[in-house]
Coordinates of N, CA and C in Angstrom, one line a residue:
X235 N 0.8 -1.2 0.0 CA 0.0 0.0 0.0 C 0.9 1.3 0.0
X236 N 1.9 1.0 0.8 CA 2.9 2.5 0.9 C 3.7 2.7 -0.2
X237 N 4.0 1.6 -1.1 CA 4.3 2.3 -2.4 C 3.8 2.4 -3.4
X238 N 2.6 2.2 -3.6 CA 2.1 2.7 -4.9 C 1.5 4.4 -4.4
X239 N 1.4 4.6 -3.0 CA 1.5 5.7 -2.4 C 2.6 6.7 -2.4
X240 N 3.6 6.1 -2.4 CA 4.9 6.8 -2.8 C 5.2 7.2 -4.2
X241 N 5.1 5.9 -5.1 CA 5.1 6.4 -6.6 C 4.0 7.3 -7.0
X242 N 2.8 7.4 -6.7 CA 2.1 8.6 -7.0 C 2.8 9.7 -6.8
X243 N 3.0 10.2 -5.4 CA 3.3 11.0 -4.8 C 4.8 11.7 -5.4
X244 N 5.6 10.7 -5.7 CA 6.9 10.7 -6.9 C 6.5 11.3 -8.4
X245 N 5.2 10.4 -9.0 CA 4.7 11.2 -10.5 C 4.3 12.7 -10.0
X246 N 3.7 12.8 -9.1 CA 2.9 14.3 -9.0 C 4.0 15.1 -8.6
X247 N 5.2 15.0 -8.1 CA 6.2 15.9 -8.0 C 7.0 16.3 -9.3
X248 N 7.0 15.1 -10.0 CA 7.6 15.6 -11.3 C 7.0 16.1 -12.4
X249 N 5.7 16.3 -12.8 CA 4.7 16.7 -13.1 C 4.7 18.5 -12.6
X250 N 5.1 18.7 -11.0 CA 4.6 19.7 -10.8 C 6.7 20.3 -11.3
X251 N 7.2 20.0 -11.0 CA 8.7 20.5 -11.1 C 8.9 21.0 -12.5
X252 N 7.8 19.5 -13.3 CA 8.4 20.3 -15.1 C 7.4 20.8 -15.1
X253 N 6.3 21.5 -14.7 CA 5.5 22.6 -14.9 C 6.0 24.1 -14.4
X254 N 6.5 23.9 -13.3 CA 7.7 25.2 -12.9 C 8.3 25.5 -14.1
X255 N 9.1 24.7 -14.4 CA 10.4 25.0 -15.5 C 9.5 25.4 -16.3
X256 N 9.0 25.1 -17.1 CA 8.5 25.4 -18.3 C 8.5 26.8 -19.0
X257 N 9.0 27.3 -19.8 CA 9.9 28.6 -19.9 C 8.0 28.9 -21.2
X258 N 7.3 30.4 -20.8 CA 6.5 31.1 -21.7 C 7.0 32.3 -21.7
X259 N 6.6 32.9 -22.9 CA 6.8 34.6 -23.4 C 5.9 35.3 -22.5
X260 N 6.6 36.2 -21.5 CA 6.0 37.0 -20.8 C 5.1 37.7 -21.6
X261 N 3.4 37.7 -20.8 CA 2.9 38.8 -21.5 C 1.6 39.2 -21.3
X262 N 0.9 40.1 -21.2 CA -0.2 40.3 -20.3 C -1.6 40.1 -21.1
X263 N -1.5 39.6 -22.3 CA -2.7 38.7 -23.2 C -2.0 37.1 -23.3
X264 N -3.3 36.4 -23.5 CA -2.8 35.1 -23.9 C -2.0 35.2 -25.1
X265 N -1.6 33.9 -25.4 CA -1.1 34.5 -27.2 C -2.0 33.4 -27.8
X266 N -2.0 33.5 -28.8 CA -2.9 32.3 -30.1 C -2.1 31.0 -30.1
X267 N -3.0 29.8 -30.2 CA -2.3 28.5 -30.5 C -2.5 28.6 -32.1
X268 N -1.2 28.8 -33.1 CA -1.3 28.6 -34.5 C -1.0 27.0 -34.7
X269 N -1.8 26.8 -35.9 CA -1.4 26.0 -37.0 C 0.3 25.9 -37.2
X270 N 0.8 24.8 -37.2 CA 2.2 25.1 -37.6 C 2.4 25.4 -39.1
X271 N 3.6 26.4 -39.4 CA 3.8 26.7 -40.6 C 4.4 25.5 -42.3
X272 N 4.1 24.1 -41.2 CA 4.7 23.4 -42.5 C 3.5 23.1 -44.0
X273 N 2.5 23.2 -43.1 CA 0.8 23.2 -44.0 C 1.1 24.7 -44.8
X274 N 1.8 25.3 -45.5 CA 1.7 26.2 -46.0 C 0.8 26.4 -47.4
X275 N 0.4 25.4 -47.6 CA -0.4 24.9 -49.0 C -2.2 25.7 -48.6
X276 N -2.6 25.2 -47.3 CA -3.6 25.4 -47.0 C -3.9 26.8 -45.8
X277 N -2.6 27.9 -45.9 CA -2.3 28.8 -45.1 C -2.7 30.0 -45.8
X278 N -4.1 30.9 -45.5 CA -4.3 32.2 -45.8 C -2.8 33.2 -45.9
X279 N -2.5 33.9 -46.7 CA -1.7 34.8 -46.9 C -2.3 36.1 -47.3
X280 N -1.4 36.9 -46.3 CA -1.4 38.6 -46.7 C -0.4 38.9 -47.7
X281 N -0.7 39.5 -48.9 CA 0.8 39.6 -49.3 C 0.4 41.4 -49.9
X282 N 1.4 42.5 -49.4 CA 1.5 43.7 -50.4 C 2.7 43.9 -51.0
X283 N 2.6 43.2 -52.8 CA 3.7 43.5 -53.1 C 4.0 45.4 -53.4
X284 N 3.2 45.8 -53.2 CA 3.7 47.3 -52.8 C 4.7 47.4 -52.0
X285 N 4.8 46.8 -51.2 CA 5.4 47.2 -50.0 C 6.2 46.3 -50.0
X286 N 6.2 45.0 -50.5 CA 7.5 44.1 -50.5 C 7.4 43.4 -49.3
X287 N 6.4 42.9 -48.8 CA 6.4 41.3 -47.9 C 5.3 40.8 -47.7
X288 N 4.9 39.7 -47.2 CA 3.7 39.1 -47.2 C 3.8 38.5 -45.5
X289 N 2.4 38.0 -45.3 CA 2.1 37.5 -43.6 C 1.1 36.1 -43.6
X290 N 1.3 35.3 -43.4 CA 0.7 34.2 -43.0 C -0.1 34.5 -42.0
X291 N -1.3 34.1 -42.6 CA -2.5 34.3 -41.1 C -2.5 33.1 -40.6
X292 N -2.9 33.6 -39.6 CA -2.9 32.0 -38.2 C -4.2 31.9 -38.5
X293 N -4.2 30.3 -38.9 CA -5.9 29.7 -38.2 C -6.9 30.2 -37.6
X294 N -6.2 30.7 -36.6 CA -7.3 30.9 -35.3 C -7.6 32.5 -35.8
X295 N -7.5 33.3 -36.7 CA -8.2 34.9 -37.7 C -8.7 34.1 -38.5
X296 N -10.1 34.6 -38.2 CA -11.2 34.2 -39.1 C -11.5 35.7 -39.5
X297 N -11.9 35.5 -40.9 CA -11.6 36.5 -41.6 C -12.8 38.0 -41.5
X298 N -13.8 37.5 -40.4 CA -14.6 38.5 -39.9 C -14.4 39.4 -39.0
X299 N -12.9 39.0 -38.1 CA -12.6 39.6 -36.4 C -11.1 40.4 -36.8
X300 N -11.0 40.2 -38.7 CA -9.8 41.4 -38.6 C -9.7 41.6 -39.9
X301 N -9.2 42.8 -40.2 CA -9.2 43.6 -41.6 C -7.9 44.3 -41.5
X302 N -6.7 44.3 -42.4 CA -5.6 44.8 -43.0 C -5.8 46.1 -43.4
X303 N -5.7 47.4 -43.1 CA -5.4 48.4 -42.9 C -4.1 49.2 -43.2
X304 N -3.9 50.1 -44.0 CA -2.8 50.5 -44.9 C -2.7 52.2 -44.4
X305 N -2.0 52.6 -43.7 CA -1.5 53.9 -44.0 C -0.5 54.8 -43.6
X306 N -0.1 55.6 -43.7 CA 1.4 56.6 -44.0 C 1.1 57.5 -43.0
X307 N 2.2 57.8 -42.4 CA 2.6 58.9 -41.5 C 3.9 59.4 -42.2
X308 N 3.3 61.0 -42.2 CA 5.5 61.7 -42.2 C 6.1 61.6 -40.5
X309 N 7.1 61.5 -40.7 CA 8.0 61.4 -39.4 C 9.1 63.4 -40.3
X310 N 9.2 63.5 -38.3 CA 9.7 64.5 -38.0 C 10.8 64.8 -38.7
X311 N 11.6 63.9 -39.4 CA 12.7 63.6 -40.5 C 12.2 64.3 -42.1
X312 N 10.7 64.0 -42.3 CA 10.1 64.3 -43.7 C 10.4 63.1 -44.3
X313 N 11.2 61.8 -43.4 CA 10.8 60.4 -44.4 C 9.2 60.0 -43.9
X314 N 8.5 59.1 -44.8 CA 7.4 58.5 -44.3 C 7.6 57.1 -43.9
X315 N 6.6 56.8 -43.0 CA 6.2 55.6 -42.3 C 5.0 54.9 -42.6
X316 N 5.3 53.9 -43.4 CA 4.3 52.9 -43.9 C 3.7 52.2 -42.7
X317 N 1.9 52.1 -42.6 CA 1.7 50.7 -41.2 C 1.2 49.9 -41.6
X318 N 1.0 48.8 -41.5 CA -0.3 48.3 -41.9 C -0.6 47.5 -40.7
X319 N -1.8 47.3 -40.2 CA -2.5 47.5 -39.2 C -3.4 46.2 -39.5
X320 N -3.4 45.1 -38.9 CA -4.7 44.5 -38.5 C -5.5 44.5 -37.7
X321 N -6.3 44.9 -38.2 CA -7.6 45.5 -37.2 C -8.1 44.4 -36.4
X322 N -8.8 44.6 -35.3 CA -9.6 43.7 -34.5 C -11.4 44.0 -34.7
X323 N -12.3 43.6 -35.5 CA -13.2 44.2 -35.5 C -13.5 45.4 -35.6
X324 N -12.7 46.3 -37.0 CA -12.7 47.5 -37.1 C -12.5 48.4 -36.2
X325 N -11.5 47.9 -35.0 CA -11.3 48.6 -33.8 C -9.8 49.3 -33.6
X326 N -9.0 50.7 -35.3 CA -8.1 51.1 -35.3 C -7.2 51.3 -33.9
X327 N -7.9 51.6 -32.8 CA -7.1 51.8 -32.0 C -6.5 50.5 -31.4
X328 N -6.7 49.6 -31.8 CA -6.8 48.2 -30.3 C -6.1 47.0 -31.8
X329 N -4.8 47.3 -33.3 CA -4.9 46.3 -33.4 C -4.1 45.0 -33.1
X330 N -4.3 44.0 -33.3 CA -3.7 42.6 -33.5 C -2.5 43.2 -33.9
X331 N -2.1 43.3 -34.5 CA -0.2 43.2 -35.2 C -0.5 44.3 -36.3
X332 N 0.4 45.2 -36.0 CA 1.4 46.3 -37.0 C 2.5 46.4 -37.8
X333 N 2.8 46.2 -38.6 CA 3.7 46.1 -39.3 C 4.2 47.3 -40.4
X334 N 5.3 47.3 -39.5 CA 5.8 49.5 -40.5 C 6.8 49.0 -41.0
X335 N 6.9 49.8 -42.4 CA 8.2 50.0 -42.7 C 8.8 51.7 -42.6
X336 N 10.0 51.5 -42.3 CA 11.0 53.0 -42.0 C 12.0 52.9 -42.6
X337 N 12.4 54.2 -43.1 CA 13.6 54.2 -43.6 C 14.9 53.8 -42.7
X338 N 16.0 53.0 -43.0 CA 17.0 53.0 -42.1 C 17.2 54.1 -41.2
X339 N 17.7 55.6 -41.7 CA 18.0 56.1 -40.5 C 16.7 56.5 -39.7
X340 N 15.7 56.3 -39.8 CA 14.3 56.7 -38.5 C 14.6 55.8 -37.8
X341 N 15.1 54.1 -38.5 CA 15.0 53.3 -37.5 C 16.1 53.2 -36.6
X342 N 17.1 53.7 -37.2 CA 18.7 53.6 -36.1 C 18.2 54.5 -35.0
X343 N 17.5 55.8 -35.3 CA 17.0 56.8 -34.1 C 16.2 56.2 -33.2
X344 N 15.4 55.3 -33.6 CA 13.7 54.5 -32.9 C 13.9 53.5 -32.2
X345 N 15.1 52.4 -32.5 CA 14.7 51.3 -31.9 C 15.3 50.9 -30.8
X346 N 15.7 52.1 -30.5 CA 16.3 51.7 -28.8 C 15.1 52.0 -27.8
X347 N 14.2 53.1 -28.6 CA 13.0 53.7 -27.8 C 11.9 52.8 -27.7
X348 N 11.6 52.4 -28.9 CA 10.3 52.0 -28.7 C 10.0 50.4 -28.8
X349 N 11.0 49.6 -28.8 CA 11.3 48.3 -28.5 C 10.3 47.3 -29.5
X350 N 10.3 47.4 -31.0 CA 9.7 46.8 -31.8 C 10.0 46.0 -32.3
X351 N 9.4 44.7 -32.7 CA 9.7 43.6 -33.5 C 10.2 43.5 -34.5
X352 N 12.2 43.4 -35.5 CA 12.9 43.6 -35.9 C 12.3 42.2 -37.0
X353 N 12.1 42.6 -37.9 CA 11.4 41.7 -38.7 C 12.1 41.5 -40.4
X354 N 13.3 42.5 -41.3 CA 14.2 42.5 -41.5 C 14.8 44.1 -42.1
X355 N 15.4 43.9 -43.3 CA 15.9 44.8 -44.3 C 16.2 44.3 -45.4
X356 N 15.5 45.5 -46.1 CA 15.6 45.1 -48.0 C 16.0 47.1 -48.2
X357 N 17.1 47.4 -48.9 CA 17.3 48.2 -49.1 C 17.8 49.5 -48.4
X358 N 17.0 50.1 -48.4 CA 17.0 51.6 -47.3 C 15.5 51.7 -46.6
X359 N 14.8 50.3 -46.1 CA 13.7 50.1 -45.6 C 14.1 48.9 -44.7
X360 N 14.0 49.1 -43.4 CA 13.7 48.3 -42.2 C 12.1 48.1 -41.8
X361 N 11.9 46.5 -41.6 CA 9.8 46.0 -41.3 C 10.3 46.0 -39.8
X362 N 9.2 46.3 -39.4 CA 9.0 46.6 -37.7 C 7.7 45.7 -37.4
X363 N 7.6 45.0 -36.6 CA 6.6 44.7 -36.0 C 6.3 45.2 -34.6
X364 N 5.0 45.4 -34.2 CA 4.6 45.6 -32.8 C 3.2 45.2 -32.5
X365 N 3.2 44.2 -31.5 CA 1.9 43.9 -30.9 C 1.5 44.5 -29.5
X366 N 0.2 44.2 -29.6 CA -0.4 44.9 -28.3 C 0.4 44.2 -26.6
X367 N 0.4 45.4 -25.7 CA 0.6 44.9 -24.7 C -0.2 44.6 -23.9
X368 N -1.4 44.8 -23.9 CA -2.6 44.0 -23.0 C -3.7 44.0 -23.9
X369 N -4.7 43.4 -23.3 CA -6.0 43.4 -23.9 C -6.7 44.6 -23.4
X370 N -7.4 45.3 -24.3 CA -8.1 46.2 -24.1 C -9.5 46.2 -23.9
X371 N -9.8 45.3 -23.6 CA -11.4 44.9 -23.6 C -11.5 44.3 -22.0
X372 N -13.0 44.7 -21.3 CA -13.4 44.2 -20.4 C -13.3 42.8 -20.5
X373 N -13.5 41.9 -19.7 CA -13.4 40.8 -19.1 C -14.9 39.7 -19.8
X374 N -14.5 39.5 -20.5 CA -15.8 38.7 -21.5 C -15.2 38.0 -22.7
X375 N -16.8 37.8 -23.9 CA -16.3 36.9 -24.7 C -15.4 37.8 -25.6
X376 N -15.5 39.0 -26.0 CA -14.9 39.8 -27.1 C -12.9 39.7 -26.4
X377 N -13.1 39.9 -24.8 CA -11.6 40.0 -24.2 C -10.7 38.3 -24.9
X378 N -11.7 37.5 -24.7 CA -11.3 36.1 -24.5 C -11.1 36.3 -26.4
X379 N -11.9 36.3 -27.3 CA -11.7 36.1 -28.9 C -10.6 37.3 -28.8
X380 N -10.3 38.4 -29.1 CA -8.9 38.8 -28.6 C -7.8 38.5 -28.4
X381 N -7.8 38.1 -27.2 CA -6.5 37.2 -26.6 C -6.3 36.1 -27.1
X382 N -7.4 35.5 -28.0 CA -7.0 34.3 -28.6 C -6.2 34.5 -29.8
X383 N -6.4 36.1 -30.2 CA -6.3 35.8 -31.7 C -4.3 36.2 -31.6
X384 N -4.2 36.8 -30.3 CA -2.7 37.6 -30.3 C -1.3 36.4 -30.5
X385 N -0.5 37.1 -31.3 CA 0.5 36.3 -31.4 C 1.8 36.3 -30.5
X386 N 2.5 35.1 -30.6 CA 3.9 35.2 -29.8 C 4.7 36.4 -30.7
X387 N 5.9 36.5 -30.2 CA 7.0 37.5 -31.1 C 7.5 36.5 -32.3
X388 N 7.5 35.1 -31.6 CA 8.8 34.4 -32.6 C 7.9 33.3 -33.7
X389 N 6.9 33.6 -33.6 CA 5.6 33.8 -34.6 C 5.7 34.7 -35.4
X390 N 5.3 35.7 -35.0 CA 5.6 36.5 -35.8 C 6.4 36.5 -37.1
X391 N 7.4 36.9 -36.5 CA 8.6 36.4 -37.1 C 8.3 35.4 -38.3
X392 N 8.4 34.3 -37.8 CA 8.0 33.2 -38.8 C 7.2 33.3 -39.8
X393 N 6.4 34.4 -39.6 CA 5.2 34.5 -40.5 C 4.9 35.3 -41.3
X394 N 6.4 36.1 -41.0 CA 6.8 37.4 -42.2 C 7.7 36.9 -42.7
X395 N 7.8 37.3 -44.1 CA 8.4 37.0 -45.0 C 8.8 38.4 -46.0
X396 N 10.1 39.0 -46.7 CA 9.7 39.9 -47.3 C 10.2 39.3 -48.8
X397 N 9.7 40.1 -50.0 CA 9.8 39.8 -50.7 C 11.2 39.8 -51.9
X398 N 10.8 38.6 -52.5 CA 12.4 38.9 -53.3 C 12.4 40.4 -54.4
X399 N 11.1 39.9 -55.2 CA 11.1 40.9 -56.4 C 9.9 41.9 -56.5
X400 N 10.4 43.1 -56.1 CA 9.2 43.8 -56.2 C 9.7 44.8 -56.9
X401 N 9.1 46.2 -57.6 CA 9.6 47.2 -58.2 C 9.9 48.2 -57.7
X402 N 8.9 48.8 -56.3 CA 8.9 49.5 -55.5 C 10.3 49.8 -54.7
X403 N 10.9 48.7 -54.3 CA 12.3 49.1 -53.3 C 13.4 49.1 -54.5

C-alpha cells in the first residue's frame, strides 16, 4: 500500500517540477495557438507587393474579427512611415499586429525607444513589428476572442516573410 503511495506522490512531484520550468513569453494577453507553418499549402496569406512582404494568417483569424489596414505617416525627419494594421473588428485603435516600414535612418534613431519587432531589411527600408501589450477589452467573450487571436514574437517572425522581387524598393 505504501508504495504505490509513494510512486504517485513521486509522479505528482515531477509533473509539478516540469510545470515550474516550463519557460513562456512574458505577456499580459494570452497568445494564439497557431497551426504550424509546415501546411503552407492550406495557409491564408497577406501579401502587399507594394510594399515588399507578405504575412501568413494563423488559423485561429477568421476573416470576420480582422481587416488589414494600410496607412502613412510623415515622421519628424520628412521620411514616411508605412503601417499596416490588423484591425480587430474595425477597432483602429486596439490592433492585432502592426507592421511598418521605415527608412533606415528613422529606424537607427527609434529602436532603442520603442522596443519593436525587428522583422528585416531590404534596401534603405527596415519592417518593424509591434503587438499589443494587453488586452483592451473588459473581461468577456470579445476580451477572450482577442486574446485568442494575439501572437507570440517568434511567430511573428516566422510568418513574415519579405519579398524577393518587387519594383517599388
Amino acid at each position: 500500500m505504501r508504495k504505490p503511495a509513494l510512486l504517485l506522490w513521486l509522479v505528482l512531484c515531477m509533473i509539478a517540477l516540469a510545470a515550474c520550468t516550463a519557460k513562456a513569453e512574458p505577456s499580459s494577453v494570452q497568445l494564439a495557438l497557431s497551426a504550424p507553418l509546415e501546411d503552407a499549402a492550406a495557409q491564408t496569406v497577406y501579401t502587399n507587393e507594394e510594399l515588399g512582404f507578405s504575412f501568413a494568417i494563423p488559423d485561429s483569424w477568421e476573416t470576420e474579427n480582422y481587416k488589414a489596414v494600410v496607412s502613412e505617416k510623415t515622421l519628424k525627419d520628412g521620411s514616411k512611415k508605412t503601417t499596416i494594421s490588423f484591425e480587430f473588428q474595425g477597432d483602429a485603435e486596439n490592433p492585432l499586429l502592426s507592421i511598418s516600414l521605415v527608412p533606415k535612418k528613422s529606424w537607427e534613431s527609434a529602436k532603442h525607444t520603442a522596443k519593436p519587432i525587428y522583422l528585416g531589411t531590404r534596401g534603405n527600408t527596415v519592417y518593424i513589428g509591434k503587438l499589443p501589450k494587453e488586452c483592451p477589452y473588459d473581461v468577456g467573450t470579445k476580451a477572450d476572442l482577442y486574446n485568442s487571436m494575439i501572437l507570440p514574437t517568434e511567430e511573428v517572425k516566422k510568418r513574415f516573410k519579405i519579398l524577393k522581387n518587387t519594383d517599388s524598393q
